mmCIF file of C-alpha atoms in Angstrom:
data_model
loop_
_atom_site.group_PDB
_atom_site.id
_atom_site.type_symbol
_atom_site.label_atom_id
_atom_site.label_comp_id
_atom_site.label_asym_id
_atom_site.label_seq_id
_atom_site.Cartn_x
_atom_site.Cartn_y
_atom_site.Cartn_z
ATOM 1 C CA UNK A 149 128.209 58.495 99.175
ATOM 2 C CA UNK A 150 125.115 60.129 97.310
ATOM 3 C CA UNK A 151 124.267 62.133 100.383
ATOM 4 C CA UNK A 152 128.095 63.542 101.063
ATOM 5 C CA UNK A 153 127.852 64.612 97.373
ATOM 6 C CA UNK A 154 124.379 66.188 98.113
ATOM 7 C CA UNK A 155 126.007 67.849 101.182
ATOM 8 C CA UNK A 156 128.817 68.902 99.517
ATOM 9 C CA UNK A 157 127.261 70.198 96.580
ATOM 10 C CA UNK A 158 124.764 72.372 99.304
ATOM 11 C CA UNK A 159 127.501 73.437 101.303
ATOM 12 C CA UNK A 160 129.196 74.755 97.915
ATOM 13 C CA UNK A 161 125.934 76.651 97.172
ATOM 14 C CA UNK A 162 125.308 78.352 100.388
ATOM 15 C CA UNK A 163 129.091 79.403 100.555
ATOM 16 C CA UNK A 164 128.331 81.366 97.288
ATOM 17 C CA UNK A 165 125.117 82.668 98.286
ATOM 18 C CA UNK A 166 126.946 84.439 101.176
ATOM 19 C CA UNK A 167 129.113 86.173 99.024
ATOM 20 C CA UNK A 168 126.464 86.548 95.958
ATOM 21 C CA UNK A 169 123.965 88.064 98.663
ATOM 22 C CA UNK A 170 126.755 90.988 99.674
ATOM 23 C CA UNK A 171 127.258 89.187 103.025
ATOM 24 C CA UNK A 172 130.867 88.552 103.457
ATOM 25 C CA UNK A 173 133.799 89.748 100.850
ATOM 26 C CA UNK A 174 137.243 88.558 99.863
ATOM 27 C CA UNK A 175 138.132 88.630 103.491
ATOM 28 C CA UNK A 176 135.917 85.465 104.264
ATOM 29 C CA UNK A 177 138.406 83.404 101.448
ATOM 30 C CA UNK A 178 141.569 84.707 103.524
ATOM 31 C CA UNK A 179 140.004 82.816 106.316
ATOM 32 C CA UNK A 180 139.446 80.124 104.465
ATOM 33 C CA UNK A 181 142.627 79.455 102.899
ATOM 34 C CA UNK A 182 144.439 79.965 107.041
ATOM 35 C CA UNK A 183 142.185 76.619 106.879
ATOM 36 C CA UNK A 184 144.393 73.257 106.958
ATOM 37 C CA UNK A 185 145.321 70.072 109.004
ATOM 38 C CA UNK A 186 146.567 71.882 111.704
ATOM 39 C CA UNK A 187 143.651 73.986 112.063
ATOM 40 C CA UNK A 188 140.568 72.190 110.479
ATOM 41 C CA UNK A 189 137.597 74.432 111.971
ATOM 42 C CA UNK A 190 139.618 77.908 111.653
ATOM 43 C CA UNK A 191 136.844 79.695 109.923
ATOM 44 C CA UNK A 192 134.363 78.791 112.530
ATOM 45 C CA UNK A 193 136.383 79.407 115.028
ATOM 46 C CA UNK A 194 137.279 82.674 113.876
ATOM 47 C CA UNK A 195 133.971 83.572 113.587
ATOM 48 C CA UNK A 196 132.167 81.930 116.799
ATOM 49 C CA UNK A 197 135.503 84.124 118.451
ATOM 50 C CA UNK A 198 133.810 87.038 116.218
ATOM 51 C CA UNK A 199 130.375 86.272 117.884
ATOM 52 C CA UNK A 200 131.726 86.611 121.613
ATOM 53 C CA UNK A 201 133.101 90.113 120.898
ATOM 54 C CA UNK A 202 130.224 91.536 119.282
ATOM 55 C CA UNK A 203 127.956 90.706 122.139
ATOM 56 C CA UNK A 204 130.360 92.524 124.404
ATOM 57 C CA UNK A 205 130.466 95.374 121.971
ATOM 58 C CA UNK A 206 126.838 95.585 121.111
ATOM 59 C CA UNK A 207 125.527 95.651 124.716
ATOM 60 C CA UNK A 208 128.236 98.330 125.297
ATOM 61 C CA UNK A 209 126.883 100.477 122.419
ATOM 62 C CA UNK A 210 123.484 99.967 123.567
ATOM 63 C CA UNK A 211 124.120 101.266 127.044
ATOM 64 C CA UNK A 212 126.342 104.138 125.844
ATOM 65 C CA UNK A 213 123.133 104.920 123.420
ATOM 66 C CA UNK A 214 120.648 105.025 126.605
ATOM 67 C CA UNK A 215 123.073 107.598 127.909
ATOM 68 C CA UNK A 216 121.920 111.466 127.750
ATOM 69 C CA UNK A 217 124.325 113.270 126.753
ATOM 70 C CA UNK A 218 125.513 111.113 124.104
ATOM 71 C CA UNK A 219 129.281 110.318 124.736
ATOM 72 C CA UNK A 220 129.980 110.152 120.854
ATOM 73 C CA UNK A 221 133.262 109.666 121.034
ATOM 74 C CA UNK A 222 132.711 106.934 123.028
ATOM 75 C CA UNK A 223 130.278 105.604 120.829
ATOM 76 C CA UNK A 224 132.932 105.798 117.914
ATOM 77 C CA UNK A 225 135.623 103.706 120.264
ATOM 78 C CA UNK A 226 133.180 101.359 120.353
ATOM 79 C CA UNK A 227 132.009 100.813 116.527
ATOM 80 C CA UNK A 228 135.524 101.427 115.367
ATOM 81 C CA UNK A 229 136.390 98.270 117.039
ATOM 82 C CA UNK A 230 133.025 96.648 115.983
ATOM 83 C CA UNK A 231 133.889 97.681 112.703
ATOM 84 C CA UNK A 232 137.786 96.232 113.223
ATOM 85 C CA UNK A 233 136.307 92.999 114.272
ATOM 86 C CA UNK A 234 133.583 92.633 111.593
ATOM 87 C CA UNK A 235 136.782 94.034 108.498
ATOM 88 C CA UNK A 236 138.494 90.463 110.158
ATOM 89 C CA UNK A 237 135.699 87.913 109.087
ATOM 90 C CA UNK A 238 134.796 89.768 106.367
ATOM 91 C CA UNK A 239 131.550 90.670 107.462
ATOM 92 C CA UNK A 240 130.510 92.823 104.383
ATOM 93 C CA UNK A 241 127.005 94.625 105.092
ATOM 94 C CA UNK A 242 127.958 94.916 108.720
ATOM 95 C CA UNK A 243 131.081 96.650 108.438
ATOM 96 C CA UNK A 244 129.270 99.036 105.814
ATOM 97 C CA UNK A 245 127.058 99.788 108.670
ATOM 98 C CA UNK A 246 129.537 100.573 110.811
ATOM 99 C CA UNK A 247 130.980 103.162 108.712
ATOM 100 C CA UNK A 248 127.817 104.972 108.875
ATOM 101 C CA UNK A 249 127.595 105.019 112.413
ATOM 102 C CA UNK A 250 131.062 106.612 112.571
ATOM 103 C CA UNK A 251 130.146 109.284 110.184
ATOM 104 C CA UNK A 252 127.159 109.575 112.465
ATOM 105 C CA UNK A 253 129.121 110.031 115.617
ATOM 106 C CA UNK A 254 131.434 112.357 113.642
ATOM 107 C CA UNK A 255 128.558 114.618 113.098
ATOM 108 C CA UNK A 256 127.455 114.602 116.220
ATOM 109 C CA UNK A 257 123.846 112.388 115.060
ATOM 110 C CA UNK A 258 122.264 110.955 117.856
ATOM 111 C CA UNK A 259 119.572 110.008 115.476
ATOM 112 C CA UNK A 260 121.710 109.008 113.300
ATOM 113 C CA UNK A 261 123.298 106.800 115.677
ATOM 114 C CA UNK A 262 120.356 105.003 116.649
ATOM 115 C CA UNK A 263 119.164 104.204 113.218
ATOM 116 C CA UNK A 264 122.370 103.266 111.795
ATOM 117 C CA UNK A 265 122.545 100.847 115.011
ATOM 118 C CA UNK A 266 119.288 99.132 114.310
ATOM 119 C CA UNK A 267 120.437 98.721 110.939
ATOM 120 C CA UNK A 268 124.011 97.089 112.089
ATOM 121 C CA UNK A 269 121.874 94.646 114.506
ATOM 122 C CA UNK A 270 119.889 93.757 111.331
ATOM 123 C CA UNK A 271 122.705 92.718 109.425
ATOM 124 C CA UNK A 272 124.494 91.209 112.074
ATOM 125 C CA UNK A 273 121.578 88.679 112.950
ATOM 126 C CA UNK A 274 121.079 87.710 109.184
ATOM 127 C CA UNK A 275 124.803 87.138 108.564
ATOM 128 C CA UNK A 276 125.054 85.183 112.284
ATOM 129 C CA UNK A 277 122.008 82.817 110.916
ATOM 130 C CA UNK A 278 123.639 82.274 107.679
ATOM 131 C CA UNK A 279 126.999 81.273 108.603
ATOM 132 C CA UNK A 280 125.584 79.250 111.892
ATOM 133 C CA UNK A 281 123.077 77.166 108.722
ATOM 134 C CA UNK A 282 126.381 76.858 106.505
ATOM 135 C CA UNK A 283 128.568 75.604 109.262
ATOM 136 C CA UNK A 284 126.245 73.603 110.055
ATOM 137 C CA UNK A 285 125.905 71.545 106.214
ATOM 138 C CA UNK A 286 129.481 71.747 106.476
ATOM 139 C CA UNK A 287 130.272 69.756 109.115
ATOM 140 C CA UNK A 288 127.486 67.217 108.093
ATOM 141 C CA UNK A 289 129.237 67.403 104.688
ATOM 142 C CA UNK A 290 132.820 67.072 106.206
ATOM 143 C CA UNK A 291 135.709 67.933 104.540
ATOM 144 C CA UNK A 292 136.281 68.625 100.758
ATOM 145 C CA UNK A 293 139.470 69.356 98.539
ATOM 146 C CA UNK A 294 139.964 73.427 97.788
ATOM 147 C CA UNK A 295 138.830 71.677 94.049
ATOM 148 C CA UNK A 296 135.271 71.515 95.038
ATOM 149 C CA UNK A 297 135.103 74.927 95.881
ATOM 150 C CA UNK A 298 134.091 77.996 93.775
ATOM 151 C CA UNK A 299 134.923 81.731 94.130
ATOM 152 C CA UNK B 168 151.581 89.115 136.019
ATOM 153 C CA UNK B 169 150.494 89.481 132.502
ATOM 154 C CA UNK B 170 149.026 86.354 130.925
ATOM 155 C CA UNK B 171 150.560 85.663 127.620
ATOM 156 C CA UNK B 172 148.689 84.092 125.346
ATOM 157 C CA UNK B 173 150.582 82.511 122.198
ATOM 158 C CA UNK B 174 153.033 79.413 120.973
ATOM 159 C CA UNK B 175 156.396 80.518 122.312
ATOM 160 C CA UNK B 176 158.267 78.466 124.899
ATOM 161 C CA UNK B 177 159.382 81.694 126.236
ATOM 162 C CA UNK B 178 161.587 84.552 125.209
ATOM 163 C CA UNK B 179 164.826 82.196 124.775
ATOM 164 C CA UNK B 180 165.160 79.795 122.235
ATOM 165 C CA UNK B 181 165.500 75.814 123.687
ATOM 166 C CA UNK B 182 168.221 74.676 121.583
ATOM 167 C CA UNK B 183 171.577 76.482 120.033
ATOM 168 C CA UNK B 184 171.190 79.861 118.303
ATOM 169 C CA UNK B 185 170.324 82.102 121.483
ATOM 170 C CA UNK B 186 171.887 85.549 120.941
ATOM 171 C CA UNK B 187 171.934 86.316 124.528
ATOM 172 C CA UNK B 188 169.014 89.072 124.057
ATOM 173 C CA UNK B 189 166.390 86.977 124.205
ATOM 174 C CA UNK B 190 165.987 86.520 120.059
ATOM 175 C CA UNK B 191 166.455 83.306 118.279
ATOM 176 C CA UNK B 192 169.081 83.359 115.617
ATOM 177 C CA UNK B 193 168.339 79.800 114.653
ATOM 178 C CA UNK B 194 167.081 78.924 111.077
ATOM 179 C CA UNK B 195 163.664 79.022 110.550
ATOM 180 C CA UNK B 196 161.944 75.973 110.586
ATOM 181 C CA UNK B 197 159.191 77.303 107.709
ATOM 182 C CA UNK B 198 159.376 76.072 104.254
ATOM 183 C CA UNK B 199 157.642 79.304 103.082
ATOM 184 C CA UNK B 200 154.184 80.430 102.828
ATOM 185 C CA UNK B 201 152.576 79.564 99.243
ATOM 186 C CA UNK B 202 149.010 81.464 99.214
ATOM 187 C CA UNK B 203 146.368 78.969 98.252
ATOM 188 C CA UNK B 204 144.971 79.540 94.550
ATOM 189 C CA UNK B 205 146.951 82.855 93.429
ATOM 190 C CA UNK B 206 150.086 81.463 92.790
ATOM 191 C CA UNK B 207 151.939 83.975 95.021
ATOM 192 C CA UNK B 208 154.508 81.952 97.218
ATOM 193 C CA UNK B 209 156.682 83.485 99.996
ATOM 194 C CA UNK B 210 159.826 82.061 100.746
ATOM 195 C CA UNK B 211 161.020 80.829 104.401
ATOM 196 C CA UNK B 212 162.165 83.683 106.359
ATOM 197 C CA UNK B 213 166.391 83.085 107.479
ATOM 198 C CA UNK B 214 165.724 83.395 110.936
ATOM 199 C CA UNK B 215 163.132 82.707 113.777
ATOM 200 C CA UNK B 216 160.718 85.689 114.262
ATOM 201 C CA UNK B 217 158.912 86.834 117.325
ATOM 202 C CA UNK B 218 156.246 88.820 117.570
ATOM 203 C CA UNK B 219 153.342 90.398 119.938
ATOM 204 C CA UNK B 220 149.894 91.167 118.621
ATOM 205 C CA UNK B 221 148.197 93.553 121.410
ATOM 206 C CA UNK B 222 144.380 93.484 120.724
ATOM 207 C CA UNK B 223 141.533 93.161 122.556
ATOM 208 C CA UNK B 224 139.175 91.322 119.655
ATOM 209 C CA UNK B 225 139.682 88.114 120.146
ATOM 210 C CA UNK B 226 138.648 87.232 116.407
ATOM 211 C CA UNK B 227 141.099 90.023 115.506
ATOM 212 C CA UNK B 228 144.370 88.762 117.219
ATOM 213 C CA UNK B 229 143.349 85.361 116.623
ATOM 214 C CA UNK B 230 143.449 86.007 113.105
ATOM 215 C CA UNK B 231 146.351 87.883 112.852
ATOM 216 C CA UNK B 232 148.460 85.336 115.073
ATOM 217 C CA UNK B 233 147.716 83.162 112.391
ATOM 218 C CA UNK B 234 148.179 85.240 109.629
ATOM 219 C CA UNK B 235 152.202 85.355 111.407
ATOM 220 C CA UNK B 236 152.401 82.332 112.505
ATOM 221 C CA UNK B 237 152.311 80.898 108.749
ATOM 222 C CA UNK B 238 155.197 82.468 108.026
ATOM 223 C CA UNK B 239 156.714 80.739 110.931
ATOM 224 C CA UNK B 240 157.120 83.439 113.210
ATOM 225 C CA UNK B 241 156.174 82.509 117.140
ATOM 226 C CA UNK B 242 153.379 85.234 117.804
ATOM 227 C CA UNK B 243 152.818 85.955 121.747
ATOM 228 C CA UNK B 244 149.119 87.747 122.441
ATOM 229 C CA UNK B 245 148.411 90.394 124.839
ATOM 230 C CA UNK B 246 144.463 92.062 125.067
ATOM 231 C CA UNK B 247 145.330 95.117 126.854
ATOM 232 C CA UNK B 248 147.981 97.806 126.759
ATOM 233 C CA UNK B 249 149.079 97.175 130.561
ATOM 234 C CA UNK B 250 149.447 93.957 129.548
ATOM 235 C CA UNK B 251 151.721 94.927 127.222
ATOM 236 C CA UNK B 252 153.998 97.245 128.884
ATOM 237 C CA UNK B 253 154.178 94.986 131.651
ATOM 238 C CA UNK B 254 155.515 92.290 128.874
ATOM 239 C CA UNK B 255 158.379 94.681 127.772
ATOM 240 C CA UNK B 256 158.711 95.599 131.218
ATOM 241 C CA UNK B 257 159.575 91.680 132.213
ATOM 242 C CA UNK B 258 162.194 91.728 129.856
ATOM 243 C CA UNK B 259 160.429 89.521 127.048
ATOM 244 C CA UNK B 260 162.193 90.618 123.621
ATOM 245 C CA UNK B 261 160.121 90.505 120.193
ATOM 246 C CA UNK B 262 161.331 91.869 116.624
ATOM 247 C CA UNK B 263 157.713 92.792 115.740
ATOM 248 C CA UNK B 264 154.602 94.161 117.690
ATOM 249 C CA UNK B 265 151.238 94.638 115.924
ATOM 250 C CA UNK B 266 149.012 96.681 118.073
ATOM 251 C CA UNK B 267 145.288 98.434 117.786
ATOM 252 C CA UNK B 268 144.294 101.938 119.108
ATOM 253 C CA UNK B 269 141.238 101.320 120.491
ATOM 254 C CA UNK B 270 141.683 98.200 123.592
ATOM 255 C CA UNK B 271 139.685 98.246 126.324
ATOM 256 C CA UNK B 272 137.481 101.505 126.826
ATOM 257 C CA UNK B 273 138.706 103.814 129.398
ATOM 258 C CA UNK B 274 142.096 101.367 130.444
ATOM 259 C CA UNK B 275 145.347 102.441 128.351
ATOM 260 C CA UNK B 276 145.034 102.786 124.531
ATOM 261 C CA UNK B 277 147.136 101.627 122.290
ATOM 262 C CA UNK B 278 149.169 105.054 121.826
ATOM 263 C CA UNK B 279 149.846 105.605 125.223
ATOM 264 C CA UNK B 280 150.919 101.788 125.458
ATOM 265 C CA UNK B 281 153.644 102.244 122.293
ATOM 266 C CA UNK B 282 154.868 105.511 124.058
ATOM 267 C CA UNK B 283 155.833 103.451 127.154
ATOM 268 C CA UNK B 284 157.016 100.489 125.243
ATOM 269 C CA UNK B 285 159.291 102.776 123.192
ATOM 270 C CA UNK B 286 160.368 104.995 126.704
ATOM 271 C CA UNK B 287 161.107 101.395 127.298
ATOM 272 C CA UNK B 288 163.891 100.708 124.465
ATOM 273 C CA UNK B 289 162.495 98.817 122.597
ATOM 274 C CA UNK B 290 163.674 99.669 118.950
ATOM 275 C CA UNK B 291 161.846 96.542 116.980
ATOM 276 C CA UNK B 292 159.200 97.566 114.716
ATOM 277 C CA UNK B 293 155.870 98.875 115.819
ATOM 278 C CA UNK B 294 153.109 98.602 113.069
ATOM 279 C CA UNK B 295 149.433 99.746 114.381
ATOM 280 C CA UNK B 296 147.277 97.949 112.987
ATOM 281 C CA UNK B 297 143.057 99.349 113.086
ATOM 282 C CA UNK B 298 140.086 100.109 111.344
ATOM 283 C CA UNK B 299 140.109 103.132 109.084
ATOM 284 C CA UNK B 300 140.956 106.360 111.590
ATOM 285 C CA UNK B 301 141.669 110.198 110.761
ATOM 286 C CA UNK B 302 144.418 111.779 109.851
ATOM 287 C CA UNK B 303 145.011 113.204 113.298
ATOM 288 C CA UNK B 304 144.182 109.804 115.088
ATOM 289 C CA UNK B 305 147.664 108.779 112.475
ATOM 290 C CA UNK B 306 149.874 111.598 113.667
ATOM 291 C CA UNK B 307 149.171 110.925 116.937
ATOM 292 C CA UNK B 308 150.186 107.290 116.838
ATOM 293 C CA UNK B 309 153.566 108.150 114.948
ATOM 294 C CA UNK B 310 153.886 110.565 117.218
ATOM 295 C CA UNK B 311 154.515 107.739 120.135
ATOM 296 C CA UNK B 312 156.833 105.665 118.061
ATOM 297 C CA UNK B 313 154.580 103.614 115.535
ATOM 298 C CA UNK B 314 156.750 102.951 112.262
ATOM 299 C CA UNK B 315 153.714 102.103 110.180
ATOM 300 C CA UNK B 316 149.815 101.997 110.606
ATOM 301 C CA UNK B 317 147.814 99.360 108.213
ATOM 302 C CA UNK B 318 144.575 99.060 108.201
ATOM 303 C CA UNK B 319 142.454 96.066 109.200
ATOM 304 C CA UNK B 320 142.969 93.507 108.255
ATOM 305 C CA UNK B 321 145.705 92.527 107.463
ATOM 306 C CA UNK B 322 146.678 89.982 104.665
ATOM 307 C CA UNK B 323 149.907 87.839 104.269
ATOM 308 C CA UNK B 324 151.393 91.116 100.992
ATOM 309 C CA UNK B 325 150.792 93.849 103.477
ATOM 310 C CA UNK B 326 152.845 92.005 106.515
ATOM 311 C CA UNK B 327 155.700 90.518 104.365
ATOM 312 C CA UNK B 328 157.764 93.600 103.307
ATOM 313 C CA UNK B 329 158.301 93.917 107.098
ATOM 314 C CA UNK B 330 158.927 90.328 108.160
ATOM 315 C CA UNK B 331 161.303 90.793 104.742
ATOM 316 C CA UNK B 332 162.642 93.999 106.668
ATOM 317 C CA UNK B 333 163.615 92.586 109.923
ATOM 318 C CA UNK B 334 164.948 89.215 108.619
ATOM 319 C CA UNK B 335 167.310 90.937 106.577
ATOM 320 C CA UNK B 336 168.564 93.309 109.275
ATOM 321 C CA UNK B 337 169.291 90.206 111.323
ATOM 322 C CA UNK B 338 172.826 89.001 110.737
#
């Protein structure tokens, strides 16, 4: 019993760290609360669903970025739906990087573009190793009331 | 054939309250939607709501089916626009369709697919739902039949004065 109150109380500490570190926002709680008996792993679902896409999308964005010419409006298509995708998990720090890659493309930055990328990439590897550690504790933990938790 | 993903048993109720169009008439079988922690509570829509979410993110529709389908309303997915218009085009009938602009690089977009689905009759609300666009990008959706464009994503307050909307124009 010690150890599911160890678990829980760890899984209740990394959930705030993701928000207290700037990597997820208010839409991560949204997912969270679509959580229930009829759908018991929704938030990792979501999110292993939000994993699939962005590999699609970032080794699209890489090969459009090995292009010369850039195609920048291609390379907008593309981050605007990385960007849609990221907005639906609440994926803070990536979807701030996305912006900037848009503005990028908008002005025509190849530079820009690549640096912003790098950036994105950055911040989507440390928020994939985050929530892959706290989903982890979680389901070690199992489930808790909506008590436990804190915003 | 387009492959429909979603929890409908197909575009005609099983049971009594068919309206011979293909929409359920029958009560809703939700209780409401009470959002956990703010106090805000929605009550059960009258009647039994169908929708289509065209997106190609699966993490997008997937959320967004669910965000409809706790307010009871049977929420069909299709991931391109062909898809789509070959839906309509089959005769399936929904009172709500939520779809993106940007689907699948280089196949139809979202505009073009609202433009056919509209050339098609279909007078249910359209509401495009995306990440943050310009102004033109806007235009040019309401300019092939959109009657609203939110922004991603969506949450239960910005989808429930249109659910409210199309309940209340159903007799």
């Amino acid at each position: 019993m010690e150890k599911k109150q160890q678990l829980h109380r760890q899984v209740v500490m990394m959930r705030q760290s993701l928000f207290d570190q700037g990597y997820v926002d208010d839409q991560f709680v949204q997912l969270e609360e679509l959580q229930d008996d009829t759908n018991p792993n929704f938030v990792e679902e979501i999110v292993t669903l939000y994993y699939r896409d962005s590999a699609r999308l970032i080794s699209s964005i890489e090969q459009a970025l090995e292009r010369s010419p850039l195609d920048f409006d291609k390379l907008d298509n593309l981050m605007h739906q990385f960007r849609g995708s990221s907005s639906s998990i609440g994926a803070r720090k990536v979807k701030a990087e996305c912006t900037q890659f848009g503005e990028h493309c908008v002005g025509g930055n190849g530079e820009g573009c690549m640096r912003s990328f790098q950036r994105m990439k950055r911040e989507y590897s440390a928020l994939r190793k985050k929530l892959e550690a706290y989903f982890q504790v979680a389901r070690q933990a199992g489930p808790m009331d909506t008590a436990s938790r804190s915003n | 054939m387009a492959v429909v993903k979603g929890n409908s048993q197909g575009s005609q109720a099983n049971g009594a309250g068919g309206n011979g169009n293909g929409r359920s008439t029958w009560p809703s079988r939700g209780k409401g939607y009470s959002v956990p922690g703010s106090g805000v509570t929605f009550p059960p829509l009258r009647n039994r709501l169908k929708a289509l979410v065209v997106d190609d993110m699966s993490a997008c529709y997937r959320y967004e089916r669910a965000i409809l389908q706790s307010f009871g309303v049977e929420t069909d997915v299709a991931e391109t626009g062909e898809e789509a218009v070959e839906i309509f085009a089959n005769g399936a009938y929904y009172d709500l369709v939520l779809i993106e602009k940007y689907l699948t690089i280089y196949a139809m977009t979202g505009v073009e697919a609202t433009r056919r689905i509209r050339g098609m009759g279909f007078q249910g609300k359209m509401l495009a739902v995306t990440a943050f666009t310009s102004q033109s990008d806007r235009f040019e959706f309401f300019d092939a039949g959109i009657d609203a464009y939110l922004i991603k994503p969506i949450t239960h307050e910005m989808i429930w004065p249109y659910l409210l909307q199309i309940d209340n124009q159903i007799a």
